[in-house]
């Protein structure tokens, strides 16, 4: 996943390469009958949207939304450790057709 700018860039790639990413990868290798759909995890922060230009393959909508929830928690915890608040931050999860399938707000933190 690449973001145009880096408000979360490196942290998002790190969070999304964790346990769920490995599990999704194993499922992908076992399902050789068809390609998995691609989802984009855009970050909305203070009224601006930072686009995920690469996206990730996920099994289905529910898996993509679960990944966004996990990543939002991990990124909020990381920002809290660094003394940065996450008010008004959210993932907009979009499918390959450009349809937003869900918005996952980051847990609020206070620095």
JSON list of C-alpha atoms in Angstrom, two decimals:
[
{"chain": "A", "resi": 1, "resn": "UNK", "atom": "CA", "xyz": [0.00, 0.00, 0.00]},
{"chain": "A", "resi": 2, "resn": "UNK", "atom": "CA", "xyz": [1.32, 3.42, -0.91]},
{"chain": "A", "resi": 3, "resn": "UNK", "atom": "CA", "xyz": [-0.13, 6.73, 0.17]},
{"chain": "A", "resi": 4, "resn": "UNK", "atom": "CA", "xyz": [0.35, 9.96, -1.76]},
{"chain": "A", "resi": 5, "resn": "UNK", "atom": "CA", "xyz": [1.67, 11.58, 1.38]},
{"chain": "A", "resi": 6, "resn": "UNK", "atom": "CA", "xyz": [2.83, 9.95, 4.55]},
{"chain": "A", "resi": 7, "resn": "UNK", "atom": "CA", "xyz": [0.58, 10.85, 7.50]},
{"chain": "A", "resi": 8, "resn": "UNK", "atom": "CA", "xyz": [0.33, 7.13, 8.19]},
{"chain": "A", "resi": 9, "resn": "UNK", "atom": "CA", "xyz": [2.15, 5.58, 5.20]},
{"chain": "A", "resi": 10, "resn": "UNK", "atom": "CA", "xyz": [4.90, 3.49, 6.81]},
{"chain": "A", "resi": 11, "resn": "UNK", "atom": "CA", "xyz": [2.78, 2.60, 9.82]},
{"chain": "A", "resi": 12, "resn": "UNK", "atom": "CA", "xyz": [-0.11, 1.46, 7.61]},
{"chain": "A", "resi": 13, "resn": "UNK", "atom": "CA", "xyz": [2.17, -0.85, 5.61]},
{"chain": "A", "resi": 14, "resn": "UNK", "atom": "CA", "xyz": [3.59, -2.26, 8.86]},
{"chain": "A", "resi": 15, "resn": "UNK", "atom": "CA", "xyz": [0.19, -2.80, 10.48]},
{"chain": "A", "resi": 16, "resn": "UNK", "atom": "CA", "xyz": [-1.28, -4.41, 7.38]},
{"chain": "A", "resi": 17, "resn": "UNK", "atom": "CA", "xyz": [1.61, -6.84, 6.99]},
{"chain": "A", "resi": 18, "resn": "UNK", "atom": "CA", "xyz": [0.89, -8.45, 10.39]},
{"chain": "A", "resi": 19, "resn": "UNK", "atom": "CA", "xyz": [-0.94, -11.63, 11.35]},
{"chain": "A", "resi": 20, "resn": "UNK", "atom": "CA", "xyz": [-4.11, -11.01, 9.35]},
{"chain": "A", "resi": 21, "resn": "UNK", "atom": "CA", "xyz": [-2.01, -10.25, 6.26]},
{"chain": "A", "resi": 22, "resn": "UNK", "atom": "CA", "xyz": [-0.23, -13.59, 6.60]},
{"chain": "A", "resi": 23, "resn": "UNK", "atom": "CA", "xyz": [-3.54, -15.43, 7.05]},
{"chain": "A", "resi": 24, "resn": "UNK", "atom": "CA", "xyz": [-5.06, -13.73, 4.03]},
{"chain": "A", "resi": 25, "resn": "UNK", "atom": "CA", "xyz": [-1.94, -14.65, 2.02]},
{"chain": "A", "resi": 26, "resn": "UNK", "atom": "CA", "xyz": [-2.33, -18.32, 2.93]},
{"chain": "A", "resi": 27, "resn": "UNK", "atom": "CA", "xyz": [-5.98, -18.26, 1.89]},
{"chain": "A", "resi": 28, "resn": "UNK", "atom": "CA", "xyz": [-4.98, -16.69, -1.44]},
{"chain": "A", "resi": 29, "resn": "UNK", "atom": "CA", "xyz": [-2.47, -19.45, -2.13]},
{"chain": "A", "resi": 30, "resn": "UNK", "atom": "CA", "xyz": [-5.07, -22.13, -1.41]},
{"chain": "A", "resi": 31, "resn": "UNK", "atom": "CA", "xyz": [-7.76, -20.60, -3.63]},
{"chain": "A", "resi": 32, "resn": "UNK", "atom": "CA", "xyz": [-6.38, -21.00, -7.11]},
{"chain": "A", "resi": 33, "resn": "UNK", "atom": "CA", "xyz": [-9.73, -21.00, -8.90]},
{"chain": "A", "resi": 34, "resn": "UNK", "atom": "CA", "xyz": [-10.14, -17.21, -9.13]},
{"chain": "A", "resi": 35, "resn": "UNK", "atom": "CA", "xyz": [-8.35, -13.99, -8.27]},
{"chain": "A", "resi": 36, "resn": "UNK", "atom": "CA", "xyz": [-9.23, -12.34, -5.00]},
{"chain": "A", "resi": 37, "resn": "UNK", "atom": "CA", "xyz": [-10.83, -8.89, -5.13]},
{"chain": "A", "resi": 38, "resn": "UNK", "atom": "CA", "xyz": [-8.69, -5.80, -4.49]},
{"chain": "A", "resi": 39, "resn": "UNK", "atom": "CA", "xyz": [-9.55, -3.26, -1.79]},
{"chain": "A", "resi": 40, "resn": "UNK", "atom": "CA", "xyz": [-8.15, 0.20, -1.14]},
{"chain": "A", "resi": 41, "resn": "UNK", "atom": "CA", "xyz": [-7.65, 1.56, 2.37]},
{"chain": "A", "resi": 42, "resn": "UNK", "atom": "CA", "xyz": [-7.77, 5.34, 2.02]},
{"chain": "A", "resi": 43, "resn": "UNK", "atom": "CA", "xyz": [-7.04, 7.42, 5.12]},
{"chain": "A", "resi": 44, "resn": "UNK", "atom": "CA", "xyz": [-9.29, 10.37, 5.88]},
{"chain": "A", "resi": 45, "resn": "UNK", "atom": "CA", "xyz": [-7.63, 12.83, 8.27]},
{"chain": "A", "resi": 46, "resn": "UNK", "atom": "CA", "xyz": [-8.73, 16.38, 9.17]},
{"chain": "A", "resi": 47, "resn": "UNK", "atom": "CA", "xyz": [-10.95, 16.67, 6.10]},
{"chain": "A", "resi": 48, "resn": "UNK", "atom": "CA", "xyz": [-8.32, 15.39, 3.64]},
{"chain": "A", "resi": 49, "resn": "UNK", "atom": "CA", "xyz": [-8.20, 12.00, 1.97]},
{"chain": "A", "resi": 50, "resn": "UNK", "atom": "CA", "xyz": [-4.89, 10.22, 1.46]},
{"chain": "A", "resi": 51, "resn": "UNK", "atom": "CA", "xyz": [-5.39, 7.62, -1.25]},
{"chain": "A", "resi": 52, "resn": "UNK", "atom": "CA", "xyz": [-4.09, 4.08, -1.09]},
{"chain": "A", "resi": 53, "resn": "UNK", "atom": "CA", "xyz": [-2.71, 3.81, -4.61]},
{"chain": "A", "resi": 54, "resn": "UNK", "atom": "CA", "xyz": [-1.79, 0.13, -4.48]},
{"chain": "A", "resi": 55, "resn": "UNK", "atom": "CA", "xyz": [-4.57, -1.64, -2.60]},
{"chain": "A", "resi": 56, "resn": "UNK", "atom": "CA", "xyz": [-4.53, -5.17, -1.22]},
{"chain": "A", "resi": 57, "resn": "UNK", "atom": "CA", "xyz": [-6.20, -8.38, -2.22]},
{"chain": "A", "resi": 58, "resn": "UNK", "atom": "CA", "xyz": [-8.68, -9.65, 0.36]},
{"chain": "A", "resi": 59, "resn": "UNK", "atom": "CA", "xyz": [-11.07, -12.59, 0.42]},
{"chain": "A", "resi": 60, "resn": "UNK", "atom": "CA", "xyz": [-14.25, -10.47, 0.67]},
{"chain": "A", "resi": 61, "resn": "UNK", "atom": "CA", "xyz": [-15.79, -7.26, 2.05]},
{"chain": "A", "resi": 62, "resn": "UNK", "atom": "CA", "xyz": [-15.93, -8.57, 5.61]},
{"chain": "A", "resi": 63, "resn": "UNK", "atom": "CA", "xyz": [-12.22, -9.48, 5.60]},
{"chain": "A", "resi": 64, "resn": "UNK", "atom": "CA", "xyz": [-11.31, -6.04, 4.24]},
{"chain": "A", "resi": 65, "resn": "UNK", "atom": "CA", "xyz": [-13.35, -4.28, 6.94]},
{"chain": "A", "resi": 66, "resn": "UNK", "atom": "CA", "xyz": [-11.82, -6.50, 9.65]},
{"chain": "A", "resi": 67, "resn": "UNK", "atom": "CA", "xyz": [-8.35, -5.59, 8.37]},
{"chain": "A", "resi": 68, "resn": "UNK", "atom": "CA", "xyz": [-9.26, -1.89, 8.52]},
{"chain": "A", "resi": 69, "resn": "UNK", "atom": "CA", "xyz": [-10.48, -2.25, 12.14]},
{"chain": "A", "resi": 70, "resn": "UNK", "atom": "CA", "xyz": [-7.27, -4.00, 13.21]},
{"chain": "A", "resi": 71, "resn": "UNK", "atom": "CA", "xyz": [-5.06, -1.49, 11.41]},
{"chain": "A", "resi": 72, "resn": "UNK", "atom": "CA", "xyz": [-6.97, 1.48, 12.84]},
{"chain": "A", "resi": 73, "resn": "UNK", "atom": "CA", "xyz": [-6.42, 0.17, 16.39]},
{"chain": "A", "resi": 74, "resn": "UNK", "atom": "CA", "xyz": [-2.71, -0.48, 15.75]},
{"chain": "A", "resi": 75, "resn": "UNK", "atom": "CA", "xyz": [-2.15, 2.93, 14.16]},
{"chain": "A", "resi": 76, "resn": "UNK", "atom": "CA", "xyz": [-4.02, 4.70, 16.98]},
{"chain": "A", "resi": 77, "resn": "UNK", "atom": "CA", "xyz": [-1.86, 2.92, 19.56]},
{"chain": "A", "resi": 78, "resn": "UNK", "atom": "CA", "xyz": [1.30, 3.86, 17.66]},
{"chain": "A", "resi": 79, "resn": "UNK", "atom": "CA", "xyz": [0.26, 7.51, 17.42]},
{"chain": "A", "resi": 80, "resn": "UNK", "atom": "CA", "xyz": [-0.63, 7.56, 21.13]},
{"chain": "A", "resi": 81, "resn": "UNK", "atom": "CA", "xyz": [2.87, 6.30, 21.99]},
{"chain": "A", "resi": 82, "resn": "UNK", "atom": "CA", "xyz": [4.27, 9.15, 19.91]},
{"chain": "A", "resi": 83, "resn": "UNK", "atom": "CA", "xyz": [1.97, 11.73, 21.54]},
{"chain": "A", "resi": 84, "resn": "UNK", "atom": "CA", "xyz": [-0.17, 12.38, 18.45]},
{"chain": "A", "resi": 85, "resn": "UNK", "atom": "CA", "xyz": [-3.97, 12.41, 18.57]},
{"chain": "A", "resi": 86, "resn": "UNK", "atom": "CA", "xyz": [-6.14, 10.56, 16.05]},
{"chain": "A", "resi": 87, "resn": "UNK", "atom": "CA", "xyz": [-9.29, 12.65, 16.25]},
{"chain": "A", "resi": 88, "resn": "UNK", "atom": "CA", "xyz": [-11.19, 12.77, 12.98]},
{"chain": "A", "resi": 89, "resn": "UNK", "atom": "CA", "xyz": [-9.16, 9.94, 11.40]},
{"chain": "A", "resi": 90, "resn": "UNK", "atom": "CA", "xyz": [-10.76, 7.03, 9.56]},
{"chain": "A", "resi": 91, "resn": "UNK", "atom": "CA", "xyz": [-10.16, 4.40, 6.90]},
{"chain": "A", "resi": 92, "resn": "UNK", "atom": "CA", "xyz": [-12.44, 4.54, 3.88]},
{"chain": "A", "resi": 93, "resn": "UNK", "atom": "CA", "xyz": [-12.45, 1.03, 2.47]},
{"chain": "A", "resi": 94, "resn": "UNK", "atom": "CA", "xyz": [-13.18, 0.98, -1.25]},
{"chain": "A", "resi": 95, "resn": "UNK", "atom": "CA", "xyz": [-13.57, -2.00, -3.57]},
{"chain": "A", "resi": 96, "resn": "UNK", "atom": "CA", "xyz": [-12.02, -2.24, -7.04]},
{"chain": "A", "resi": 97, "resn": "UNK", "atom": "CA", "xyz": [-15.16, -0.71, -8.59]},
{"chain": "A", "resi": 98, "resn": "UNK", "atom": "CA", "xyz": [-14.71, 2.47, -6.53]},
{"chain": "A", "resi": 99, "resn": "UNK", "atom": "CA", "xyz": [-17.59, 1.75, -4.15]},
{"chain": "A", "resi": 100, "resn": "UNK", "atom": "CA", "xyz": [-16.91, 2.66, -0.51]},
{"chain": "A", "resi": 101, "resn": "UNK", "atom": "CA", "xyz": [-17.93, -0.47, 1.39]},
{"chain": "A", "resi": 102, "resn": "UNK", "atom": "CA", "xyz": [-17.30, 1.01, 4.83]},
{"chain": "A", "resi": 103, "resn": "UNK", "atom": "CA", "xyz": [-15.74, 3.75, 6.90]},
{"chain": "A", "resi": 104, "resn": "UNK", "atom": "CA", "xyz": [-13.80, 2.64, 9.96]},
{"chain": "A", "resi": 105, "resn": "UNK", "atom": "CA", "xyz": [-13.02, 5.44, 12.43]},
{"chain": "A", "resi": 106, "resn": "UNK", "atom": "CA", "xyz": [-9.78, 5.28, 14.36]},
{"chain": "A", "resi": 107, "resn": "UNK", "atom": "CA", "xyz": [-10.24, 4.92, 18.12]},
{"chain": "A", "resi": 108, "resn": "UNK", "atom": "CA", "xyz": [-9.94, 8.37, 19.69]},
{"chain": "A", "resi": 109, "resn": "UNK", "atom": "CA", "xyz": [-6.78, 9.02, 21.63]},
{"chain": "A", "resi": 110, "resn": "UNK", "atom": "CA", "xyz": [-5.60, 11.92, 23.71]},
{"chain": "A", "resi": 111, "resn": "UNK", "atom": "CA", "xyz": [-1.91, 12.76, 23.65]}
]
